Short mmCIF file of C-alpha atoms and ligand atoms in Angstrom, two decimals:
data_model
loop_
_atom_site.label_atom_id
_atom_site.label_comp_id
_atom_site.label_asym_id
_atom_site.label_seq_id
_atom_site.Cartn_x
_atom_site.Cartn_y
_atom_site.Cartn_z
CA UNK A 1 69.36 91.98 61.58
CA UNK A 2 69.10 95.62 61.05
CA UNK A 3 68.57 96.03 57.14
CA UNK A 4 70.09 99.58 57.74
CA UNK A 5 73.29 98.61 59.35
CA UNK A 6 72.91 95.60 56.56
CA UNK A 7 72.83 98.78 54.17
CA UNK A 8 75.61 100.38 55.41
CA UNK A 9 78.19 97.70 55.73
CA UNK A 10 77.96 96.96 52.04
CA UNK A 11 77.76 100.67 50.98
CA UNK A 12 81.40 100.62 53.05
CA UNK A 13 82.38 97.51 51.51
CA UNK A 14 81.86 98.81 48.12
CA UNK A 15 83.87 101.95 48.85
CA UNK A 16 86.99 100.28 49.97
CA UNK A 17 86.71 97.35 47.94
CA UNK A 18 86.62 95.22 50.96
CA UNK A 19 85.76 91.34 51.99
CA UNK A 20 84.56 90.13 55.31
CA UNK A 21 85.66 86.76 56.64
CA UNK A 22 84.82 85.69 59.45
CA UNK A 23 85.71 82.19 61.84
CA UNK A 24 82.92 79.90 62.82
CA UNK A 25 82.77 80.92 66.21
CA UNK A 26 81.77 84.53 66.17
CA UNK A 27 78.56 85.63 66.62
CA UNK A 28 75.44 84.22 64.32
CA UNK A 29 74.76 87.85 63.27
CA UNK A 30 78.38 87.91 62.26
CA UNK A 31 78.42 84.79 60.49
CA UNK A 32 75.40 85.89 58.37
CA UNK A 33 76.63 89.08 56.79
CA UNK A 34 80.39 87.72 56.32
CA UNK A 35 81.50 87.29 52.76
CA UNK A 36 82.88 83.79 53.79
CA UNK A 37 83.41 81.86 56.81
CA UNK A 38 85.76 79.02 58.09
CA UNK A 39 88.02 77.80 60.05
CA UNK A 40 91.71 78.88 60.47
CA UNK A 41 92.81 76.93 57.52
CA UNK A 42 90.29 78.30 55.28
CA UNK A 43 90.07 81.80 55.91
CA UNK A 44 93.95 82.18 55.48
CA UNK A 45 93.64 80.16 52.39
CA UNK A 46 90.83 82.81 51.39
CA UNK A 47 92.84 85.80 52.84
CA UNK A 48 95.06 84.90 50.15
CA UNK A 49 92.82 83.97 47.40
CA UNK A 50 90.36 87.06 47.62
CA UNK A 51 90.83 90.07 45.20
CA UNK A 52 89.66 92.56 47.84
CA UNK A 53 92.15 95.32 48.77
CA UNK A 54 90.74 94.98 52.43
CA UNK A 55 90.07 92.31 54.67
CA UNK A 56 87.90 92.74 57.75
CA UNK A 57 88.77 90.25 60.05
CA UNK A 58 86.03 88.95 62.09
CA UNK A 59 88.02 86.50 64.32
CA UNK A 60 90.94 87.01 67.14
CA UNK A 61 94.33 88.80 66.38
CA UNK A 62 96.24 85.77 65.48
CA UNK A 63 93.77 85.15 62.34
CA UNK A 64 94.47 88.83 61.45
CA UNK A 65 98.01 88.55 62.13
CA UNK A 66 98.08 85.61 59.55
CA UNK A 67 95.89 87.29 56.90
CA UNK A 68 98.24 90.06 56.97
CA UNK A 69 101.55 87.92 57.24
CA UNK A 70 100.05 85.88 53.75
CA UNK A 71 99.20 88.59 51.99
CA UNK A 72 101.04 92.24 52.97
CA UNK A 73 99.76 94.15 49.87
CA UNK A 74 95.94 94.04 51.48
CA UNK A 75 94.97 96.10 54.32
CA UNK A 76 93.96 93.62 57.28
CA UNK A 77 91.63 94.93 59.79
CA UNK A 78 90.63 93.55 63.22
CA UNK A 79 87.31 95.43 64.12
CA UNK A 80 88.51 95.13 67.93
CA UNK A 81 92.08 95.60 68.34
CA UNK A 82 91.61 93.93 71.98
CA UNK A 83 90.28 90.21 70.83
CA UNK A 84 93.61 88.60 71.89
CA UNK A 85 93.58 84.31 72.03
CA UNK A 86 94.94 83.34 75.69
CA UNK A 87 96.43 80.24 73.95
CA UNK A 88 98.44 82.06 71.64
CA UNK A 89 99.91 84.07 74.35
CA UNK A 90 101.17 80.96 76.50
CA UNK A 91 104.54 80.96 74.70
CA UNK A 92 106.63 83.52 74.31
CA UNK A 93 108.94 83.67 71.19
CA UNK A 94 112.46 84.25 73.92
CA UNK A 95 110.67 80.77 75.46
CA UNK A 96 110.45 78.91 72.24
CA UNK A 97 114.35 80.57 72.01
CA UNK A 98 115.26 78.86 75.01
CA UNK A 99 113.35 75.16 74.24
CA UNK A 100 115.45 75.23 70.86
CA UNK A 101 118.70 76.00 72.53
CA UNK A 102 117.43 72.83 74.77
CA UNK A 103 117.04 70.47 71.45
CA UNK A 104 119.33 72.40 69.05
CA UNK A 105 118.64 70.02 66.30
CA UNK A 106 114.42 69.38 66.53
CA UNK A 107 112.04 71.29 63.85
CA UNK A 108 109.92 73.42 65.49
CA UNK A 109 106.33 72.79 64.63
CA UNK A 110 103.51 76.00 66.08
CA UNK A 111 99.82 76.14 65.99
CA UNK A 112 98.67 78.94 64.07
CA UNK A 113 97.53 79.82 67.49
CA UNK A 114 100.36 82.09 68.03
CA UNK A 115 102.43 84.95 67.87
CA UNK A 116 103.52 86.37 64.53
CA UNK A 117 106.88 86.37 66.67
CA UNK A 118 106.95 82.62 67.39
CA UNK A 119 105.86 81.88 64.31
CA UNK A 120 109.02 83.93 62.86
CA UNK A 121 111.18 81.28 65.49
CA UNK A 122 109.17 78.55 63.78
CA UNK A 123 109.97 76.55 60.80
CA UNK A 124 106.68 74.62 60.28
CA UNK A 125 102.81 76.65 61.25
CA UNK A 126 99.55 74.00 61.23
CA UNK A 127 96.34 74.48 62.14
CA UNK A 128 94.13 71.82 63.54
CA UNK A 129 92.68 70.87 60.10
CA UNK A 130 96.40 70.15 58.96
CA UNK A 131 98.28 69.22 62.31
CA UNK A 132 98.92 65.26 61.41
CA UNK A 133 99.57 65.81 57.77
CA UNK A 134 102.25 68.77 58.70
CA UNK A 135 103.70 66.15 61.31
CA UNK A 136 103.43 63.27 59.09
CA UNK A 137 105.74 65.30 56.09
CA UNK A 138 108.54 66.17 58.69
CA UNK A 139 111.77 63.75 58.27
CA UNK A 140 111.27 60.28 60.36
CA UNK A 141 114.86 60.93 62.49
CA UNK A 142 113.96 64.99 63.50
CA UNK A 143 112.69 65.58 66.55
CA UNK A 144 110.06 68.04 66.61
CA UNK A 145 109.01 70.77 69.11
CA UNK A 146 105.13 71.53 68.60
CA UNK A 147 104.21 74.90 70.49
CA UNK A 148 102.09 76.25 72.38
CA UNK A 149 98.85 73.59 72.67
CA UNK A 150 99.17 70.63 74.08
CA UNK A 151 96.03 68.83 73.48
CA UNK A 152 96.44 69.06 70.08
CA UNK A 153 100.32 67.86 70.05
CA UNK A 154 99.22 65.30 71.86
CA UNK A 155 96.51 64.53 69.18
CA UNK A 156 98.81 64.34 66.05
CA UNK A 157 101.72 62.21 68.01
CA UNK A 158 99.20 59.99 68.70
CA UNK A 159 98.00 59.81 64.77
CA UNK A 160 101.35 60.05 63.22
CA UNK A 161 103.17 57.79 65.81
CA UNK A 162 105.95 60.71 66.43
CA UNK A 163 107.43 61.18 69.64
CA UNK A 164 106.80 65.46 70.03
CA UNK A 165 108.03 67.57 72.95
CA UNK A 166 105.18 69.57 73.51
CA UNK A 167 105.06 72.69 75.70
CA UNK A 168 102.01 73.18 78.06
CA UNK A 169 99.55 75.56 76.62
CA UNK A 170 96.13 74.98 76.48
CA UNK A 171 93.03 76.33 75.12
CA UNK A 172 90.87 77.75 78.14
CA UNK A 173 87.39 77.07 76.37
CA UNK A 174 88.22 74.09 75.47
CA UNK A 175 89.12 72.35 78.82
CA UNK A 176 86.39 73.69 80.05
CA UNK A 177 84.80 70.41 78.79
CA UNK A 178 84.47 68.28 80.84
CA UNK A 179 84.88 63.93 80.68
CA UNK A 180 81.41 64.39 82.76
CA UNK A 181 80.08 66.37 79.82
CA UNK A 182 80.33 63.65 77.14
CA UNK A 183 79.27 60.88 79.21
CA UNK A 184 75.92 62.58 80.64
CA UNK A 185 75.21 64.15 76.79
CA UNK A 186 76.22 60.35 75.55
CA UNK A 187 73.66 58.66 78.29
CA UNK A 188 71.03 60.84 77.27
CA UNK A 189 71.31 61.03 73.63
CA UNK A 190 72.95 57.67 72.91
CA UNK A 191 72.58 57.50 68.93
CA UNK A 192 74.16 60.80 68.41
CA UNK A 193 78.13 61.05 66.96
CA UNK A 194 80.25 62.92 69.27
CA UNK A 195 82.48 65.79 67.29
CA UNK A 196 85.32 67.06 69.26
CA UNK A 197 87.80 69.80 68.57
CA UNK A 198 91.63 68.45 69.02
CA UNK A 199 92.33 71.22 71.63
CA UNK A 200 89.60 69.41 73.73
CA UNK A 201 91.80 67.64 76.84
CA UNK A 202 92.74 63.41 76.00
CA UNK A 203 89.89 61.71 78.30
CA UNK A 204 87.39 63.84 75.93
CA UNK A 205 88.78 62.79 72.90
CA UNK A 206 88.93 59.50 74.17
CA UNK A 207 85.16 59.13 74.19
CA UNK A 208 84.37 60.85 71.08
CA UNK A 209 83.71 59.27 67.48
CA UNK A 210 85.02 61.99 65.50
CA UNK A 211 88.21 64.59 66.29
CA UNK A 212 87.44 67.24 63.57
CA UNK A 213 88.96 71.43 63.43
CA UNK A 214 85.68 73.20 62.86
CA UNK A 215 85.76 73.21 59.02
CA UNK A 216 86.34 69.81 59.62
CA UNK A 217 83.13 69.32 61.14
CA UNK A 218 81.03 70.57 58.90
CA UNK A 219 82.06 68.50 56.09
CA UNK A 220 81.34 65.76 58.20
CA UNK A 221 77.96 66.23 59.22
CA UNK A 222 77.26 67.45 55.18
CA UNK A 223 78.21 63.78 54.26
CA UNK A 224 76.69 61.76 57.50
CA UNK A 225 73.11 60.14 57.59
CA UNK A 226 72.98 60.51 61.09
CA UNK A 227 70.30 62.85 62.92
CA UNK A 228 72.19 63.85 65.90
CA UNK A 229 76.17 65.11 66.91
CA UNK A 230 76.90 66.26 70.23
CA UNK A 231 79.33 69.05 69.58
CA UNK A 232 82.97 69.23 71.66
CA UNK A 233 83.73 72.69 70.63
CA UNK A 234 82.89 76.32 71.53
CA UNK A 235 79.11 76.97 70.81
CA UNK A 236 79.33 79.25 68.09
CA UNK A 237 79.95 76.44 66.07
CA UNK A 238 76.33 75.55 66.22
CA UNK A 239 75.34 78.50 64.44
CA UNK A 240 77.17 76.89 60.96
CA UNK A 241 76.27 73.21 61.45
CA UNK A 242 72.65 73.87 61.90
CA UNK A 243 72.31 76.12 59.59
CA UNK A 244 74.13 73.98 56.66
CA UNK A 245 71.96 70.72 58.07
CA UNK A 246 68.52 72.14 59.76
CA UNK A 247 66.68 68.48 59.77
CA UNK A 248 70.14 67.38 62.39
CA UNK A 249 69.81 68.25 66.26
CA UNK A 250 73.35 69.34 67.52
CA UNK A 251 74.02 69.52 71.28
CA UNK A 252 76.36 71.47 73.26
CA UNK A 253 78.54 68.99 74.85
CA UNK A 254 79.14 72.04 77.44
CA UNK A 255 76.98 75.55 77.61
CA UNK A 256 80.24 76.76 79.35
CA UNK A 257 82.65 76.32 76.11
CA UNK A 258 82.46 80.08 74.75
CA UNK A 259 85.16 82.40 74.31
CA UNK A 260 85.09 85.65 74.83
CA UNK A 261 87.53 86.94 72.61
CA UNK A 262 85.72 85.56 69.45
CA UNK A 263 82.47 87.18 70.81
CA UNK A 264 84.17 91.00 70.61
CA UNK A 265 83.54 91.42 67.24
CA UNK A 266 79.94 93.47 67.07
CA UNK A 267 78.14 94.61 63.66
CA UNK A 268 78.99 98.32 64.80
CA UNK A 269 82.97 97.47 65.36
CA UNK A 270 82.71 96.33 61.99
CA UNK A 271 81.01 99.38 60.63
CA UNK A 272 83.52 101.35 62.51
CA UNK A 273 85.94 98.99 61.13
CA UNK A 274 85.68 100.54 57.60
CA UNK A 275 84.25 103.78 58.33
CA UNK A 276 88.07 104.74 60.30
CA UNK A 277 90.34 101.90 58.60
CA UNK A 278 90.70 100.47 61.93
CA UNK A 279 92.58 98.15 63.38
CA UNK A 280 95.42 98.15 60.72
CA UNK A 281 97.46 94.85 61.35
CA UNK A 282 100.90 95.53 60.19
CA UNK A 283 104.38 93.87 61.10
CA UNK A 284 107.87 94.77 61.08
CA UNK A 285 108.86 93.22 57.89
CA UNK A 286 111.59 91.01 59.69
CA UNK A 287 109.04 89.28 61.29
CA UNK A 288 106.80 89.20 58.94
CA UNK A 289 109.35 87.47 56.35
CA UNK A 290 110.38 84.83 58.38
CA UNK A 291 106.79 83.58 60.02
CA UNK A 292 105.52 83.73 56.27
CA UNK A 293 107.87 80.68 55.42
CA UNK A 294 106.11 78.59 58.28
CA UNK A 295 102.62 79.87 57.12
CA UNK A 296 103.46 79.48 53.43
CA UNK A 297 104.19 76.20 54.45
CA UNK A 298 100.81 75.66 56.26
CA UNK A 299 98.59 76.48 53.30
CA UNK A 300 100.51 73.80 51.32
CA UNK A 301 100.62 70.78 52.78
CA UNK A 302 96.57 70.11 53.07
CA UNK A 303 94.69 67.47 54.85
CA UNK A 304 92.43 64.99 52.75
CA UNK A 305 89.01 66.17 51.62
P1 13P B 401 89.70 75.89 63.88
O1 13P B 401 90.86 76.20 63.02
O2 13P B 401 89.41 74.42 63.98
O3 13P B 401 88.50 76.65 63.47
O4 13P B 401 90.07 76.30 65.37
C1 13P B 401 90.42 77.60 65.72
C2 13P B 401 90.43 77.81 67.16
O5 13P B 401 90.75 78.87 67.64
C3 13P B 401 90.01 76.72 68.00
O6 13P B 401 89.86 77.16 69.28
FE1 SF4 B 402 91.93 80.93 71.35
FE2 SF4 B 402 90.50 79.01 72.49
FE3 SF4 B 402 89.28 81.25 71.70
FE4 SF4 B 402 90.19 79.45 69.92
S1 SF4 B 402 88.55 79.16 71.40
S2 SF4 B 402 90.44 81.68 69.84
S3 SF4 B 402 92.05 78.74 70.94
S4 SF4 B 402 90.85 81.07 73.30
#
């Protein structure tokens, strides 16, 4: 890494008072100068906590979006305004509209991978560190609508026993891998604990040892003895799991599983970032009110450590 740029980013941090968090699947170099990294959970939980007055964003627009939803006194910035998350754009918030006129009395659970506007629509927000434990608090005779991913309603019905109506978005990295994938990494590497992400499609899941959100996995290989995880998530998750355990070998389960969005963010968009005050993430504050009840509600009710 460039100590100049290095140089320059805190010179620019220092000047605005700002913080840099960034998600565990952007870029190593990314990951290395960030104040703090996580997964969804924890970077809105430290988008809240942080005394900075700005918060670079080093993730996709719905991570921004949240940030600035939690905490509308800080300037949020998204160093490229274009690093969208095709998931979060499978529902519409006149869609969710129409599925609640459909079950008029359900609770409507989304993934934080969404909209600020469906969130607004929403009445509960998860991520998928929380998504059982949200399900799991909701009264036993509601039904619940869980928007927009699939995989990972399908996930915490199966763990909390609830019945969900589920609409059919999906993560396109994460179906990517394959059934294929597991068994051939499994055959050749048959000690190693398989870690998959709760977006990943059912017949992965099925064959894995461990469905974990990212955050998720890394406490789990701190506290394991084993030597080797094949890893059921996009690959810049390797960049955090070796680097926390560097005597562990962790293998792709697919070299295919990267998103592009996540990869947008560059060490000069960042510089840019703070040099212009760019991208500002605001919402109109009728949005913004209403989605922060779901979120508030998100960064409550917390899974086990
Ligand atoms: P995590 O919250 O588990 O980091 O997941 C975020 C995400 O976008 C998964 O694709
Ligand atoms: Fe969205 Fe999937 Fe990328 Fe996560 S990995 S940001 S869910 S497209």
């Amino acid at each position: 890494m460039n100590e100049q740029l290095l140089e320059k980013i805190q010179n620019l941090k220092d000047a605005h008072n700002a913080v840099i968090l960034a998600h565990n699947y952007q870029p190593s170099e990314i990951q290395d100068l960030a104040d703090f990294c996580g997964d969804s959970l924890d970077l809105s939980i430290k988008a809240v906590q942080t005394d900075a007055d700005v918060i670079v964003f080093c993730g996709v627009q719905f991570m921004a979006e949240t940030a600035a939803i939690l905490s509308p006194q800080k300037t949020v910035l998204l160093p490229d305004k274009f690093a969208g998350c095709p998931l979060a754009d499978m529902i519409t918030a006149e869609q969710l509209s129409q599925m609640k006129q459909k079950y008029p009395d359900a609770l409507v659970v989304c993934y934080v991978n969404s909209s600020a506007e469906v969130k607004a629509r929403s009445d509960y927000c998860c991520t998928s560190a929380n998504a059982v434990e949200i399900v799991n608090s909701l009264p036993k005779d509601r039904q619940i609508i869980f928007v927009p991913d699939q995989h990972l309603g399908r996930f915490a019905a199966q763990k909390t026993g609830r019945e969900l109506i589920l609409w059919p978005g999906y993560c396109h990295v994460h179906v990517v891998i394959t059934e294929e994938d597991i068994k051939n990494a499994k055959a050749k590497y048959p000690d190693a604990i398989v870690m998959a992400h709760p977006e990943c499609t059912e017949p992965v899941k099925d064959l894995s040892d461990e469905i974990l959100s990212t955050g998720q996995m890394l406490k789990f290989t701190e506290k394991s003895t084993a030597k080797r995880f094949i890893v059921a998530t996009e690959t810049g998750m390797l960049h955090p799991l070796k680097k926390q355990n560097p005597e562990a070998e962790f293998i792709p389960a697919s070299d295919r599983a990267i998103c592009p969005n996540m990869k947008k963010i560059t060490v000069e968009k960042i510089i840019w970032s703070l040099e212009d005050m760019q991208y500002k993430i605001t919402l109109p504050d009728q949005i913004r009110i209403k989605a922060k009840k779901a979120i508030d509600r998100m960064v409550e009710i917390l899974p086990e450590d």
